Amino acid sequence: MSKEPHFTRRGERSPVVVRDLRRVDPVILRASRRQDAGGPVGPRPDGVGEARPDSGRADRTEAAQGREGIAELTADLQRVKAEYDNYRKRVRRDRLAIREIAVVNVLTGLLPVLDVVEEARRRGDVNGAAAVISDVLEERLAALGLQTVGAAGELFDPHTHEAITYLASGAASETVCTEVLRHGYQVGGHLIRPAQVAVTGPSPAA
């Protein structure tokens, strides 16, 4: 920038004229004009205000990591729930098994009493108060799950029957229980005692 004085013919000094000799970068000048006019501003030489492509990639990476974290937490929750459900089923199954074992032990101790009652009924000795007591006893034991095993006319089953006598018959095609000598008992799937029976079956082959 320079100041050049100028003198008129009469010796009077004219106003000072200022000339800016500095060079202006045309790129910056155009950017400044566009900004003043409200137009789009291009990227600055120093990179300030320029959108970086890595920022969008970082956002996508964080979103993917968030989804993976949610999936892992969901899988952990489902696994814990499945383990808890299995634990509840196992505890319930164990409780039922313990209860059934306890009932079996009690009823096994009462089998001699039931045998006496059954024998007395066969002889006709159960009447009056004894009949009432025997009926109540059998009713209560049935409520605990006690079931009798063995009846005349059933097919012989070696798993639930004990053959005391065997009568061969040429007319028989199957082995059948013809008489129950002593009832057997079971609780649920536990056989406490097999039934003693007399059976009739086919004649053995020569």
mmCIF file of C-alpha atoms in Angstrom:
data_model
loop_
_atom_site.group_PDB
_atom_site.id
_atom_site.type_symbol
_atom_site.label_atom_id
_atom_site.label_comp_id
_atom_site.label_asym_id
_atom_site.label_seq_id
_atom_site.Cartn_x
_atom_site.Cartn_y
_atom_site.Cartn_z
ATOM 1 C CA MET A 1 0.000 0.000 0.000
ATOM 2 C CA SER A 2 1.445 3.463 -1.007
ATOM 3 C CA LYS A 3 0.435 7.077 -0.596
ATOM 4 C CA GLU A 4 1.311 9.459 -3.420
ATOM 5 C CA PRO A 5 0.917 13.187 -2.814
ATOM 6 C CA HIS A 6 -0.285 15.221 -5.745
ATOM 7 C CA PHE A 7 0.195 18.920 -6.200
ATOM 8 C CA THR A 8 -1.917 21.210 -8.333
ATOM 9 C CA ARG A 9 -0.597 24.094 -10.459
ATOM 10 C CA ARG A 10 -1.262 26.650 -7.789
ATOM 11 C CA GLY A 11 0.806 24.667 -5.288
ATOM 12 C CA GLU A 12 -2.167 23.408 -3.390
ATOM 13 C CA ARG A 13 -1.995 19.902 -2.135
ATOM 14 C CA SER A 14 -4.676 17.545 -3.527
ATOM 15 C CA PRO A 15 -6.365 14.795 -1.463
ATOM 16 C CA VAL A 16 -4.258 11.751 -0.739
ATOM 17 C CA VAL A 17 -4.997 8.748 -2.969
ATOM 18 C CA VAL A 18 -4.486 5.317 -1.368
ATOM 19 C CA ARG A 19 -3.559 2.466 -3.661
ATOM 20 C CA ASP A 20 -3.471 -1.094 -2.256
ATOM 21 C CA LEU A 21 -0.728 -2.896 -4.103
ATOM 22 C CA ARG A 22 -1.106 -6.153 -2.208
ATOM 23 C CA ARG A 23 -2.042 -9.127 -4.289
ATOM 24 C CA VAL A 24 -5.403 -10.853 -3.553
ATOM 25 C CA ASP A 25 -5.787 -14.559 -3.911
ATOM 26 C CA PRO A 26 -8.570 -15.024 -6.480
ATOM 27 C CA VAL A 27 -9.721 -18.301 -4.863
ATOM 28 C CA ILE A 28 -10.220 -16.704 -1.462
ATOM 29 C CA LEU A 29 -11.833 -13.691 -3.072
ATOM 30 C CA ARG A 30 -14.393 -15.821 -4.906
ATOM 31 C CA ALA A 31 -15.129 -17.796 -1.733
ATOM 32 C CA SER A 32 -15.617 -14.578 0.191
ATOM 33 C CA ARG A 33 -17.966 -13.229 -2.462
ATOM 34 C CA ARG A 34 -20.047 -16.427 -2.489
ATOM 35 C CA GLN A 35 -20.309 -16.375 1.295
ATOM 36 C CA ASP A 36 -21.411 -12.746 1.242
ATOM 37 C CA ALA A 37 -23.987 -13.544 -1.420
ATOM 38 C CA GLY A 38 -25.382 -16.458 0.641
ATOM 39 C CA GLY A 39 -24.145 -19.136 -1.754
ATOM 40 C CA PRO A 40 -22.450 -22.397 -0.917
ATOM 41 C CA VAL A 41 -19.044 -22.147 0.598
ATOM 42 C CA GLY A 42 -16.370 -24.465 -0.678
ATOM 43 C CA PRO A 43 -13.861 -26.310 1.444
ATOM 44 C CA ARG A 44 -11.287 -24.158 3.148
ATOM 45 C CA PRO A 45 -7.625 -24.773 2.494
ATOM 46 C CA ASP A 46 -7.013 -25.777 6.104
ATOM 47 C CA GLY A 47 -9.836 -28.378 6.016
ATOM 48 C CA VAL A 48 -11.981 -26.636 8.663
ATOM 49 C CA GLY A 49 -15.711 -27.295 8.170
ATOM 50 C CA GLU A 50 -15.072 -30.087 5.667
ATOM 51 C CA ALA A 51 -17.123 -33.287 6.273
ATOM 52 C CA ARG A 52 -14.841 -36.228 6.937
ATOM 53 C CA PRO A 53 -15.775 -39.586 5.411
ATOM 54 C CA ASP A 54 -14.456 -41.391 8.541
ATOM 55 C CA SER A 55 -17.179 -39.889 10.757
ATOM 56 C CA GLY A 56 -20.020 -41.780 9.005
ATOM 57 C CA ARG A 57 -18.028 -44.990 9.078
ATOM 58 C CA ALA A 58 -17.422 -44.587 12.812
ATOM 59 C CA ASP A 59 -21.153 -44.065 13.417
ATOM 60 C CA ARG A 60 -21.986 -47.241 11.528
ATOM 61 C CA THR A 61 -19.375 -49.171 13.494
ATOM 62 C CA GLU A 62 -20.779 -47.969 16.817
ATOM 63 C CA ALA A 63 -24.309 -48.926 15.743
ATOM 64 C CA ALA A 64 -23.133 -52.408 14.742
ATOM 65 C CA GLN A 65 -21.364 -52.847 18.069
ATOM 66 C CA GLY A 66 -24.528 -51.748 19.889
ATOM 67 C CA ARG A 67 -26.603 -54.336 18.026
ATOM 68 C CA GLU A 68 -24.075 -57.055 18.817
ATOM 69 C CA GLY A 69 -24.134 -56.098 22.503
ATOM 70 C CA ILE A 70 -27.939 -56.280 22.590
ATOM 71 C CA ALA A 71 -27.878 -59.688 20.879
ATOM 72 C CA GLU A 72 -25.373 -61.025 23.429
ATOM 73 C CA LEU A 73 -27.425 -59.751 26.370
ATOM 74 C CA THR A 74 -30.573 -61.277 24.888
ATOM 75 C CA ALA A 75 -28.846 -64.645 24.437
ATOM 76 C CA ASP A 76 -27.557 -64.529 28.026
ATOM 77 C CA LEU A 77 -31.047 -63.759 29.319
ATOM 78 C CA GLN A 78 -32.574 -66.626 27.357
ATOM 79 C CA ARG A 79 -29.902 -69.025 28.629
ATOM 80 C CA VAL A 80 -30.465 -67.986 32.252
ATOM 81 C CA LYS A 81 -34.229 -68.378 31.836
ATOM 82 C CA ALA A 82 -33.806 -71.870 30.338
ATOM 83 C CA GLU A 83 -31.505 -72.896 33.196
ATOM 84 C CA TYR A 84 -33.994 -71.592 35.753
ATOM 85 C CA ASP A 85 -36.874 -73.472 34.088
ATOM 86 C CA ASN A 86 -34.844 -76.681 34.105
ATOM 87 C CA TYR A 87 -33.990 -76.107 37.768
ATOM 88 C CA ARG A 88 -37.679 -75.701 38.669
ATOM 89 C CA LYS A 89 -38.619 -78.873 36.794
ATOM 90 C CA ARG A 90 -35.804 -80.806 38.454
ATOM 91 C CA VAL A 91 -36.807 -79.601 41.939
ATOM 92 C CA ARG A 92 -40.451 -80.519 41.320
ATOM 93 C CA ARG A 93 -39.463 -83.946 39.989
ATOM 94 C CA ASP A 94 -37.215 -84.565 43.001
ATOM 95 C CA ARG A 95 -39.961 -83.543 45.415
ATOM 96 C CA LEU A 96 -42.438 -85.915 43.782
ATOM 97 C CA ALA A 97 -39.889 -88.726 43.866
ATOM 98 C CA ILE A 98 -39.146 -88.139 47.565
ATOM 99 C CA ARG A 99 -42.858 -88.062 48.381
ATOM 100 C CA GLU A 100 -43.478 -91.255 46.441
ATOM 101 C CA ILE A 101 -40.590 -93.027 48.176
ATOM 102 C CA ALA A 102 -41.930 -91.954 51.568
ATOM 103 C CA VAL A 103 -45.410 -93.259 50.702
ATOM 104 C CA VAL A 104 -43.951 -96.551 49.481
ATOM 105 C CA ASN A 105 -42.039 -97.007 52.725
ATOM 106 C CA VAL A 106 -45.159 -96.358 54.833
ATOM 107 C CA LEU A 107 -47.375 -98.625 52.761
ATOM 108 C CA THR A 108 -44.801 -101.422 52.743
ATOM 109 C CA GLY A 109 -44.986 -101.459 56.528
ATOM 110 C CA LEU A 110 -48.788 -101.713 56.365
ATOM 111 C CA LEU A 111 -48.929 -104.673 53.971
ATOM 112 C CA PRO A 112 -49.116 -107.270 56.790
ATOM 113 C CA VAL A 113 -52.155 -105.434 58.163
ATOM 114 C CA LEU A 114 -53.806 -105.541 54.743
ATOM 115 C CA ASP A 115 -53.069 -109.267 54.474
ATOM 116 C CA VAL A 116 -54.799 -109.899 57.809
ATOM 117 C CA VAL A 117 -57.828 -107.869 56.732
ATOM 118 C CA GLU A 118 -58.002 -109.696 53.410
ATOM 119 C CA GLU A 119 -57.779 -113.113 55.079
ATOM 120 C CA ALA A 120 -60.442 -112.162 57.615
ATOM 121 C CA ARG A 121 -62.776 -111.111 54.833
ATOM 122 C CA ARG A 122 -62.327 -114.436 53.108
ATOM 123 C CA ARG A 123 -63.365 -116.214 56.268
ATOM 124 C CA GLY A 124 -66.211 -113.802 56.878
ATOM 125 C CA ASP A 125 -64.814 -112.591 60.174
ATOM 126 C CA VAL A 126 -64.947 -108.899 59.251
ATOM 127 C CA ASN A 127 -68.228 -107.372 60.392
ATOM 128 C CA GLY A 128 -69.492 -104.550 62.468
ATOM 129 C CA ALA A 129 -66.809 -102.150 63.683
ATOM 130 C CA ALA A 130 -64.026 -104.244 62.107
ATOM 131 C CA ALA A 131 -65.659 -103.894 58.698
ATOM 132 C CA VAL A 132 -65.893 -100.116 59.098
ATOM 133 C CA ILE A 133 -62.249 -99.885 60.152
ATOM 134 C CA SER A 134 -61.073 -102.010 57.215
ATOM 135 C CA ASP A 135 -63.120 -99.942 54.761
ATOM 136 C CA VAL A 136 -61.705 -96.663 56.081
ATOM 137 C CA LEU A 137 -58.157 -98.090 56.024
ATOM 138 C CA GLU A 138 -58.431 -99.179 52.392
ATOM 139 C CA GLU A 139 -59.992 -95.847 51.423
ATOM 140 C CA ARG A 140 -57.170 -93.851 52.995
ATOM 141 C CA LEU A 141 -54.490 -96.038 51.466
ATOM 142 C CA ALA A 142 -56.121 -95.689 48.044
ATOM 143 C CA ALA A 143 -56.001 -91.907 48.490
ATOM 144 C CA LEU A 144 -52.226 -92.231 48.938
ATOM 145 C CA GLY A 145 -52.017 -93.987 45.566
ATOM 146 C CA LEU A 146 -52.038 -97.639 46.689
ATOM 147 C CA GLN A 147 -53.491 -99.960 44.052
ATOM 148 C CA THR A 148 -54.097 -103.699 44.195
ATOM 149 C CA VAL A 149 -52.428 -105.945 41.650
ATOM 150 C CA GLY A 150 -53.839 -109.250 40.467
ATOM 151 C CA ALA A 151 -57.326 -110.360 39.529
ATOM 152 C CA ALA A 152 -58.855 -113.605 38.279
ATOM 153 C CA GLY A 153 -59.053 -113.709 34.511
ATOM 154 C CA GLU A 154 -55.992 -111.516 33.853
ATOM 155 C CA LEU A 155 -53.267 -112.688 31.514
ATOM 156 C CA PHE A 156 -50.251 -113.835 33.449
ATOM 157 C CA ASP A 157 -47.536 -111.165 33.593
ATOM 158 C CA PRO A 158 -44.274 -112.261 35.208
ATOM 159 C CA HIS A 159 -43.509 -108.642 36.081
ATOM 160 C CA THR A 160 -46.574 -108.250 38.323
ATOM 161 C CA HIS A 161 -47.623 -111.862 39.050
ATOM 162 C CA GLU A 162 -45.961 -114.672 40.936
ATOM 163 C CA ALA A 163 -47.253 -118.097 39.864
ATOM 164 C CA ILE A 164 -47.694 -120.391 42.857
ATOM 165 C CA THR A 165 -49.482 -123.209 41.005
ATOM 166 C CA TYR A 166 -49.729 -124.043 37.325
ATOM 167 C CA LEU A 167 -52.502 -126.071 35.765
ATOM 168 C CA ALA A 168 -51.918 -127.321 32.226
ATOM 169 C CA SER A 169 -54.916 -127.479 29.918
ATOM 170 C CA GLY A 170 -55.061 -128.613 26.335
ATOM 171 C CA ALA A 171 -57.906 -126.192 25.658
ATOM 172 C CA ALA A 172 -55.943 -123.164 26.909
ATOM 173 C CA SER A 173 -54.132 -121.055 24.354
ATOM 174 C CA GLU A 174 -52.786 -118.467 26.820
ATOM 175 C CA THR A 175 -51.614 -118.453 30.412
ATOM 176 C CA VAL A 176 -54.339 -116.919 32.570
ATOM 177 C CA CYS A 177 -54.581 -116.150 36.277
ATOM 178 C CA THR A 178 -57.418 -118.321 37.606
ATOM 179 C CA GLU A 179 -57.181 -117.479 41.316
ATOM 180 C CA VAL A 180 -55.522 -114.757 43.395
ATOM 181 C CA LEU A 181 -53.924 -116.286 46.482
ATOM 182 C CA ARG A 182 -52.550 -112.985 47.786
ATOM 183 C CA HIS A 183 -53.002 -109.543 46.262
ATOM 184 C CA GLY A 184 -50.063 -107.517 45.152
ATOM 185 C CA TYR A 185 -49.730 -103.748 45.518
ATOM 186 C CA GLN A 186 -48.205 -100.884 43.622
ATOM 187 C CA VAL A 187 -47.887 -97.108 44.010
ATOM 188 C CA GLY A 188 -47.613 -95.186 40.794
ATOM 189 C CA GLY A 189 -44.930 -96.934 38.777
ATOM 190 C CA HIS A 190 -43.407 -98.728 41.807
ATOM 191 C CA LEU A 191 -44.405 -102.339 42.352
ATOM 192 C CA ILE A 192 -44.349 -102.929 46.092
ATOM 193 C CA ARG A 193 -45.215 -106.612 45.922
ATOM 194 C CA PRO A 194 -46.299 -108.967 43.105
ATOM 195 C CA ALA A 195 -49.556 -110.862 43.348
ATOM 196 C CA GLN A 196 -49.426 -114.561 44.156
ATOM 197 C CA VAL A 197 -51.731 -116.361 41.735
ATOM 198 C CA ALA A 198 -52.715 -119.752 40.434
ATOM 199 C CA VAL A 199 -52.494 -119.933 36.664
ATOM 200 C CA THR A 200 -53.811 -122.160 33.901
ATOM 201 C CA GLY A 201 -52.014 -122.436 30.591
ATOM 202 C CA PRO A 202 -51.310 -124.595 27.558
ATOM 203 C CA SER A 203 -49.805 -128.041 28.051
ATOM 204 C CA PRO A 204 -46.043 -128.077 27.593
ATOM 205 C CA ALA A 205 -44.895 -129.467 24.259
ATOM 206 C CA ALA A 206 -43.754 -133.087 24.297
#
